[in-house]
Coordinates of C-alpha atoms in Angstrom, one line a residue:
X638 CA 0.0 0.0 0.0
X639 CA 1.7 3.3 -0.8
X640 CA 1.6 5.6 2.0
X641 CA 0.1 9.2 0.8
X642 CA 3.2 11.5 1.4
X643 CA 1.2 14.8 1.5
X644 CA -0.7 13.4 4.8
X645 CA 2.3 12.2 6.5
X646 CA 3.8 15.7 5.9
X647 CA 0.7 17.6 7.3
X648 CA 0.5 14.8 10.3
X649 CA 4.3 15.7 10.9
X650 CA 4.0 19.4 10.5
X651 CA 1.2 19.3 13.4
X652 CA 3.7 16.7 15.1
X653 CA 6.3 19.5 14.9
X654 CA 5.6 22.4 17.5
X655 CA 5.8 20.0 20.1
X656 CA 9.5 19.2 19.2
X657 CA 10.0 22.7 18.0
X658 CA 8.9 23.8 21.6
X659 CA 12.1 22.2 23.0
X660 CA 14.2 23.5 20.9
X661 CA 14.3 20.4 18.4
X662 CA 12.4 19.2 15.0
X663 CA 12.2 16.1 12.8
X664 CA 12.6 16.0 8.9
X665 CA 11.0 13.5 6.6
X666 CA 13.9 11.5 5.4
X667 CA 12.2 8.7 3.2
X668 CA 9.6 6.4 3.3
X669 CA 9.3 2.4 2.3
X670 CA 5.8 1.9 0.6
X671 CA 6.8 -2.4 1.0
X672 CA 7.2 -2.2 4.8
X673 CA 5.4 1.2 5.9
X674 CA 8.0 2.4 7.5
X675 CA 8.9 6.4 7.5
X676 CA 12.8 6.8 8.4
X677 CA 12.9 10.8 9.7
X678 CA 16.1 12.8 11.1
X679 CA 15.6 14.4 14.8
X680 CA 17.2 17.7 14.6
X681 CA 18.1 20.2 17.0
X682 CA 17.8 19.5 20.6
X683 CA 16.2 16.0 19.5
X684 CA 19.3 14.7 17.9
X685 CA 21.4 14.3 20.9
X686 CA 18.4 13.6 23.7
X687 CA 18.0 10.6 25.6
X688 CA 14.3 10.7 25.6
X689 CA 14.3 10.7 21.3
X690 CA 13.6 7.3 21.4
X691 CA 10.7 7.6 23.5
X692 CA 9.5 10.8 21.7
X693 CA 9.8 8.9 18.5
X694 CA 8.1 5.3 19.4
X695 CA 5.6 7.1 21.6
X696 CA 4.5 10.4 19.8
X697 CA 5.8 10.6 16.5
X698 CA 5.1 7.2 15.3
X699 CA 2.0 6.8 17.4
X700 CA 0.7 9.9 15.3
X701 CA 1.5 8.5 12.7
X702 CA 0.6 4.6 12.6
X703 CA -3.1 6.7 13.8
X704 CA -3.4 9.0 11.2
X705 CA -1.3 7.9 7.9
X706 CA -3.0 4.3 6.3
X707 CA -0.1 2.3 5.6
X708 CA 2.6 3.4 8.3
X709 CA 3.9 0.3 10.3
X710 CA 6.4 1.9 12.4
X711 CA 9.2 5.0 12.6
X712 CA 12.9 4.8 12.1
X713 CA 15.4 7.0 13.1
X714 CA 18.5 7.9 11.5
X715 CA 21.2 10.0 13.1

């Protein structure tokens, strides 16, 4: 199932001022249509914090498997 790219973006950009309000962001990076998963970039304060994983198994990817039909799961790369 191929995952509708301008709906994840709009479900991350209301994902974002969250992040954005600790000094930190996320950035779409790619997204694998065969397995649903969406591979995004923390940024700012996010790249280097301890609780990134949490924020990205429990909120970003949460949001997403929620809103976006087809997402499985979110992978981080550094």
């Amino acid at each position: 199932m191929a995952i509708d790219k301008d709906l994840l973006e709009v479900v991350l950009d209301a994902v974002r001022p969250s992040l954005q309000a600790d000094g930190g962001d996320c950035a779409l990076v790619g997204v694998d249509d065969e397995t649903g998963i969406v591979t995004i970039e923390m940024t700012g304060a996010c790249a280097g914090c301890s609780l990134s994983e949490v924020t990205i198994s429990q909120g970003i990817e949460r949001v997403l498997k929620d809103n976006v039909p087809g997402v499985t799961g979110v992978r981080a790369v550094m």
